[in-house]
Amino acid sequence: MPVILATDLIVYFLVAMTIYFVIRARSDGTVKAAWNELRRNRLAMVSMFFLALYLGVAVMDCVRWRDPVLDADREVSRSETSGAVIYSPQALSLLDRAASKIRLNTEKTYSSPFSDHLFTKESIEMPDGRAVRDYPGLKYPGSHWLGTDKVGNDVFFIALKGVRTGIVIGAGTTIIIVPFAIFFGVIAGYYGGFTDDIVQYIYTTLSSIPGVLLIVAFMLLFGSSGYQGGLLSHRETFLGFFVPNERLFWLCLILGITSWTDLCRLIRGETLKLRELEYVQASKAFGVTSPGIIYRHIVPNVMHLVLITFVLQFSGLVLAEAVLSYIGIGVGPEMGSWGNMINTARLELSREPVVWWNLFGSFLFMFALVLPANIFGDAVRDALDPRLRYR
Amino acid sequence: MSTPVIQVRDLKTYFQTPKGVARAVDGISFEIPKGATFALVGESGCGKSVTALSLIQLVPEPAGYIAGGEILLNGREIVVLTEREKRGIRGNNISMIFQEPMTSLNPVFTIGDQIIETIKLHQKKTSAEAKALAMDIFGKVGLPDPEGLINEYPHRLSGGMRQRVMIAIALSCKPDLLIADEPTTALDVTIQDQIISLIREVKEATGTAVLLITHNLALVYRNAEAVGVMYAGKIVELTTTRDLFRNPMHPYTVKLLRSIPGGEKRGKALDTIPGTVPPATSYPAGCHFSGRCPREMEGCASIYPELAERAAGHKVACHLHDAEFMAGPSSKPLRHEPDSLAPLAAPYAQRKVLLDVKGLKTHYPIRKGLLKRVAGFVKAVDGIDLTVREGSTLALVGESGCGKTTAGKSIIQLLRPTEGEILFKGSDLARMDERQMKPFRSLIQIIFQDPYSSLNPRLMIKETIEEGIRSLKPGLGRAERERKITEVLERVGLTPEMMYRYPHEFSGGQRQRIGIARALAVDPEFIVCDEAVSALDVSVQAQILNLLKSIQRDFGLSFLFITHDLSVVEYIADEVAVMYDGKIVERNSTVEIFSNPSHDYTKKLLSAIPKIDPELAGLWRLPGR
């Protein structure tokens, strides 16, 4: 039985956009020219490969279904009253199933990467009855690339699970930020006067409220009882296969609402400059309507700001999730997120000797996402700018 | 004779670019004696400013480097000095003033701080002494109230005052050489005149040598002793100013001189130079001017003409003056352009009134306080009357800030006028809303000053031109639109396949042509040219002026020509209106205004334009057999 979470829609949307641009790149002149330009940039292509890899993992983690519960005879259990099939409360994704080996190969507790023994000494009873204090061997020696955590779960797998969370937070928040910021920024800058006053009033008010406070209040109001990974409760399965009340979704929403103001301000400023430029004046002299001017002349010329802000904010958003997880309103521990990993690492780093691989794992995964995202964002911006295109 | 202040020998300044080595300055030699002014003239992109930066040892590294040659300051080689020693020379021995006075002063420090800093850096003086010196220099450069000024911030000063401050700072250490890189280009004509006189006075008083870099030949005429004409990294003609204007020998110099608009050329086409300056990465092996030269010979593109003395004190780099070359086999002419110029415009006659502006006022409200109450008005345009006749040109002249651009925008309804009537063919545009205005939009168009910001960088030329046709002639189909675009592009001297390119692929002159094509595409009858040729080099300006005149003749267009450049006005306009502080102070036919100005302000404006004696123009002939 399939299960779709609200945030899955964000990833599906991302995939749909990618497909849309691939199709456009085959026909549309501008997109095609930009793509040809992009293809020549080797660094951008490598970055794109990494991003595609991440997106692939995220998509795999978004396709999930519940298996029927099997009884002792390995037969499908049915409800005694209605005869309906009883499904497991746990929805496993394609990723979970593909990586079931590393998911299920758990150890007793901490072990360092590629190790064949546990990280801490224990009293081991020898066959001859002596008790020796030594490092016990692992059940699956050498199979944990990034070691195991306190309860013996594979850190590499947890980091993999964090990919979806990271992408959802980054992309989901952006999907909320960009339309808001462009719409309000452009109309404020272009029309000026009363419209400008209203927009400025809204974003000044919003940015004068401490962000964390607003987020906490919002999450307690809407997201406190949301699904946060692990087992599905009756409440979540009530609507069938769609789970709308998901904590991560509310998190994206509120992060989006609190962080569109910076971009909006930038866009408003740029629009103020653009509307006085002579090509806009020329359009006015042609009697082109204001929405027409905004669509043709203003929006394409503020897109570079959007791209830069998006890429810069992306890592900030992932970290914001870590901060919020720390105060207990972020992503649940069972969902797996880099924020949670960093959060756990806080205590592990104060141990002696230090348990460093949780932090290292999250760092590695974030780094391998944020750096290519930066490089790719820059390359896309350059490719879209006809001035920088080689001839 | 004593050692010249600066001697430049075979200086080469190159830049490393992705497209190869750009030879911005490609082997030039000149010297400036003490107390003399040497002018370096040429179109933009010829290497004038790079020469200046090389002299002061500020070539942007690491892309740029001095590839050869030597620069001797008072006989001492400075290229080989250490950075520390070079720092001692800058400001102390060589000072520089720049084109843009608005950005050359740091806005967060007072004027006093900035000049005292310079003085203390180079001279052992206490703060009090430096301050006294600064006030003394302020007095010398004609700045009023030095005591008050020293505590002022730059934004409180006008452009002319700031340029005076820059000159004061440059002079504060009594430099041996003052480099003035386009010192007056960004200033109004009356202030231009004051600044250039100031530089001359200062030179005479202190005996400093001056290197004047400019594209304005008329400015050179009265303000320099010697001139080097620069083209594509080379000096092509080097002589005294007197000689240059009486007997220009290089075809480039002749062409440049003849492309300057002026009253004596009315009714004739201006001389132009086809094509553009070649990029510094790909100069021809021979003469850099080959390919554009009206007298090109077979050997010109392959054999480089050395700069040699062809008349007393007159150096020219051109094979035409080389008897040996002319006797040889390479001198077979490739091109021989006629020396005379075709008549162009139809004679001016009293025609029907097309546009009649009565009592036009455009005021901007000044809003203050929390509730943004209107506290007063900026009276940008304060009651002007104008009349434009069919097929003729009215010039609206004035200095920056006089309201001429606001007036132009109000007339074509890009701004809402506060009061007054704008009668276009009898209909009052000022009373129309955007919908009623729409049929008139195609009849009234505008061409802008800045060829860079007038085209959306993200749209192809086709899309840019198409926008107006789509909006104002919605009946036209795709094929008809394309035909129209082809037609206007050809009319302005571009080729139809250029419509699939982006603006950045064009030069300034070509962009201005595209701007004209965009306006022409909707079949206007009246075009406002808002400083349409002010940002262009003189040779390109001549091309655009010729184009405007010929489209006026062919389509019977009327122009409102908004400009501050009076020599252009004298050449192109039928009538002139002089604007000052939001009002028209004088209105008359061009000939009347220039021969017999009645208002004081008009007289002041006219006397300030740098002019070359008109009778000299008859002497400018292309060299030939």
PDB file of C-alpha atoms in Angstrom, chain B residues 427-530:
ATOM      1  CA  SER B 427      -4.989  66.565 -30.000  1.00  0.00           C
ATOM      2  CA  ASP B 428      -3.955  67.301 -26.453  1.00  0.00           C
ATOM      3  CA  LEU B 429      -1.783  64.433 -25.241  1.00  0.00           C
ATOM      4  CA  ALA B 430      -1.657  65.744 -21.691  1.00  0.00           C
ATOM      5  CA  ARG B 431      -5.370  65.045 -21.194  1.00  0.00           C
ATOM      6  CA  MET B 432      -5.256  61.464 -22.435  1.00  0.00           C
ATOM      7  CA  ASP B 433      -5.193  58.278 -20.447  1.00  0.00           C
ATOM      8  CA  GLU B 434      -3.004  55.388 -21.514  1.00  0.00           C
ATOM      9  CA  ARG B 435      -5.723  53.863 -23.704  1.00  0.00           C
ATOM     10  CA  GLN B 436      -6.449  57.048 -25.622  1.00  0.00           C
ATOM     11  CA  MET B 437      -2.733  57.585 -25.915  1.00  0.00           C
ATOM     12  CA  LYS B 438      -2.087  54.243 -27.576  1.00  0.00           C
ATOM     13  CA  PRO B 439      -2.751  55.286 -31.208  1.00  0.00           C
ATOM     14  CA  PHE B 440      -0.348  58.174 -30.700  1.00  0.00           C
ATOM     15  CA  ARG B 441       2.380  55.985 -29.235  1.00  0.00           C
ATOM     16  CA  SER B 442       3.411  54.750 -32.642  1.00  0.00           C
ATOM     17  CA  LEU B 443       3.596  58.295 -34.009  1.00  0.00           C
ATOM     18  CA  ILE B 444       5.780  59.589 -31.196  1.00  0.00           C
ATOM     19  CA  GLN B 445       8.966  57.744 -30.370  1.00  0.00           C
ATOM     20  CA  ILE B 446      12.150  58.269 -28.418  1.00  0.00           C
ATOM     21  CA  ILE B 447      15.854  57.510 -28.878  1.00  0.00           C
ATOM     22  CA  PHE B 448      18.029  57.437 -25.790  1.00  0.00           C
ATOM     23  CA  GLN B 449      21.496  58.559 -24.868  1.00  0.00           C
ATOM     24  CA  ASP B 450      23.154  55.518 -23.426  1.00  0.00           C
ATOM     25  CA  PRO B 451      23.583  52.829 -26.052  1.00  0.00           C
ATOM     26  CA  TYR B 452      24.288  50.340 -23.254  1.00  0.00           C
ATOM     27  CA  SER B 453      21.247  50.698 -21.058  1.00  0.00           C
ATOM     28  CA  SER B 454      18.790  51.294 -23.865  1.00  0.00           C
ATOM     29  CA  LEU B 455      18.687  47.638 -24.900  1.00  0.00           C
ATOM     30  CA  ASN B 456      17.646  44.762 -22.636  1.00  0.00           C
ATOM     31  CA  PRO B 457      20.765  42.567 -22.476  1.00  0.00           C
ATOM     32  CA  ARG B 458      18.696  39.392 -22.285  1.00  0.00           C
ATOM     33  CA  LEU B 459      16.647  39.912 -25.423  1.00  0.00           C
ATOM     34  CA  MET B 460      17.751  39.289 -28.981  1.00  0.00           C
ATOM     35  CA  ILE B 461      17.650  42.328 -31.265  1.00  0.00           C
ATOM     36  CA  LYS B 462      14.687  40.779 -33.047  1.00  0.00           C
ATOM     37  CA  GLU B 463      12.701  40.548 -29.806  1.00  0.00           C
ATOM     38  CA  THR B 464      13.635  44.100 -28.848  1.00  0.00           C
ATOM     39  CA  ILE B 465      12.432  45.568 -32.128  1.00  0.00           C
ATOM     40  CA  GLU B 466       9.449  43.237 -32.286  1.00  0.00           C
ATOM     41  CA  GLU B 467       8.144  44.412 -28.914  1.00  0.00           C
ATOM     42  CA  GLY B 468       6.964  47.746 -30.245  1.00  0.00           C
ATOM     43  CA  ILE B 469       5.418  46.251 -33.380  1.00  0.00           C
ATOM     44  CA  ARG B 470       3.523  43.665 -31.345  1.00  0.00           C
ATOM     45  CA  SER B 471       2.211  46.283 -28.994  1.00  0.00           C
ATOM     46  CA  LEU B 472       1.301  49.014 -31.450  1.00  0.00           C
ATOM     47  CA  LYS B 473       0.587  47.093 -34.643  1.00  0.00           C
ATOM     48  CA  PRO B 474      -1.124  43.962 -33.332  1.00  0.00           C
ATOM     49  CA  GLY B 475      -2.611  43.257 -36.747  1.00  0.00           C
ATOM     50  CA  LEU B 476       0.711  42.235 -38.249  1.00  0.00           C
ATOM     51  CA  GLY B 477       1.495  38.543 -38.559  1.00  0.00           C
ATOM     52  CA  ARG B 478       4.775  36.839 -37.849  1.00  0.00           C
ATOM     53  CA  ALA B 479       6.105  37.079 -41.395  1.00  0.00           C
ATOM     54  CA  GLU B 480       5.107  40.718 -41.750  1.00  0.00           C
ATOM     55  CA  ARG B 481       6.808  41.575 -38.481  1.00  0.00           C
ATOM     56  CA  GLU B 482       9.961  39.866 -39.626  1.00  0.00           C
ATOM     57  CA  ARG B 483       9.861  41.744 -42.924  1.00  0.00           C
ATOM     58  CA  LYS B 484       9.450  45.034 -41.069  1.00  0.00           C
ATOM     59  CA  ILE B 485      12.416  44.257 -38.804  1.00  0.00           C
ATOM     60  CA  THR B 486      14.561  43.379 -41.811  1.00  0.00           C
ATOM     61  CA  GLU B 487      13.519  46.602 -43.478  1.00  0.00           C
ATOM     62  CA  VAL B 488      14.372  48.887 -40.546  1.00  0.00           C
ATOM     63  CA  LEU B 489      17.654  47.130 -39.828  1.00  0.00           C
ATOM     64  CA  GLU B 490      18.719  47.640 -43.423  1.00  0.00           C
ATOM     65  CA  ARG B 491      17.561  51.242 -43.280  1.00  0.00           C
ATOM     66  CA  VAL B 492      19.845  52.014 -40.342  1.00  0.00           C
ATOM     67  CA  GLY B 493      22.801  50.315 -42.001  1.00  0.00           C
ATOM     68  CA  LEU B 494      22.787  46.925 -40.271  1.00  0.00           C
ATOM     69  CA  THR B 495      22.339  43.529 -41.858  1.00  0.00           C
ATOM     70  CA  PRO B 496      19.146  41.497 -41.300  1.00  0.00           C
ATOM     71  CA  GLU B 497      20.932  38.467 -39.841  1.00  0.00           C
ATOM     72  CA  MET B 498      22.022  40.667 -36.941  1.00  0.00           C
ATOM     73  CA  MET B 499      18.493  40.355 -35.528  1.00  0.00           C
ATOM     74  CA  TYR B 500      19.446  37.020 -34.003  1.00  0.00           C
ATOM     75  CA  ARG B 501      22.231  38.491 -31.918  1.00  0.00           C
ATOM     76  CA  TYR B 502      22.303  39.932 -28.427  1.00  0.00           C
ATOM     77  CA  PRO B 503      23.065  43.592 -27.627  1.00  0.00           C
ATOM     78  CA  HIS B 504      26.495  42.925 -26.105  1.00  0.00           C
ATOM     79  CA  GLU B 505      27.777  41.772 -29.476  1.00  0.00           C
ATOM     80  CA  PHE B 506      27.456  45.257 -30.907  1.00  0.00           C
ATOM     81  CA  SER B 507      29.555  48.385 -30.593  1.00  0.00           C
ATOM     82  CA  GLY B 508      28.153  51.608 -29.138  1.00  0.00           C
ATOM     83  CA  GLY B 509      27.411  53.056 -32.566  1.00  0.00           C
ATOM     84  CA  GLN B 510      25.681  49.886 -33.722  1.00  0.00           C
ATOM     85  CA  ARG B 511      23.552  49.834 -30.587  1.00  0.00           C
ATOM     86  CA  GLN B 512      22.504  53.378 -31.249  1.00  0.00           C
ATOM     87  CA  ARG B 513      21.499  52.280 -34.754  1.00  0.00           C
ATOM     88  CA  ILE B 514      19.438  49.490 -33.201  1.00  0.00           C
ATOM     89  CA  GLY B 515      17.773  52.059 -30.936  1.00  0.00           C
ATOM     90  CA  ILE B 516      16.886  54.088 -34.010  1.00  0.00           C
ATOM     91  CA  ALA B 517      15.627  50.965 -35.811  1.00  0.00           C
ATOM     92  CA  ARG B 518      13.435  50.135 -32.830  1.00  0.00           C
ATOM     93  CA  ALA B 519      11.820  53.572 -32.988  1.00  0.00           C
ATOM     94  CA  LEU B 520      11.452  53.479 -36.785  1.00  0.00           C
ATOM     95  CA  ALA B 521       9.755  50.072 -36.713  1.00  0.00           C
ATOM     96  CA  VAL B 522       6.435  51.563 -35.613  1.00  0.00           C
ATOM     97  CA  ASP B 523       6.409  54.257 -38.348  1.00  0.00           C
ATOM     98  CA  PRO B 524       6.691  57.372 -36.159  1.00  0.00           C
ATOM     99  CA  GLU B 525       6.305  60.922 -37.371  1.00  0.00           C
ATOM    100  CA  PHE B 526       8.024  62.558 -34.446  1.00  0.00           C
ATOM    101  CA  ILE B 527      11.076  61.351 -32.540  1.00  0.00           C
ATOM    102  CA  VAL B 528      12.526  62.748 -29.340  1.00  0.00           C
ATOM    103  CA  CYS B 529      16.302  62.263 -29.445  1.00  0.00           C
ATOM    104  CA  ASP B 530      17.398  62.494 -25.832  1.00  0.00           C
TER     105      ASP B 530
END
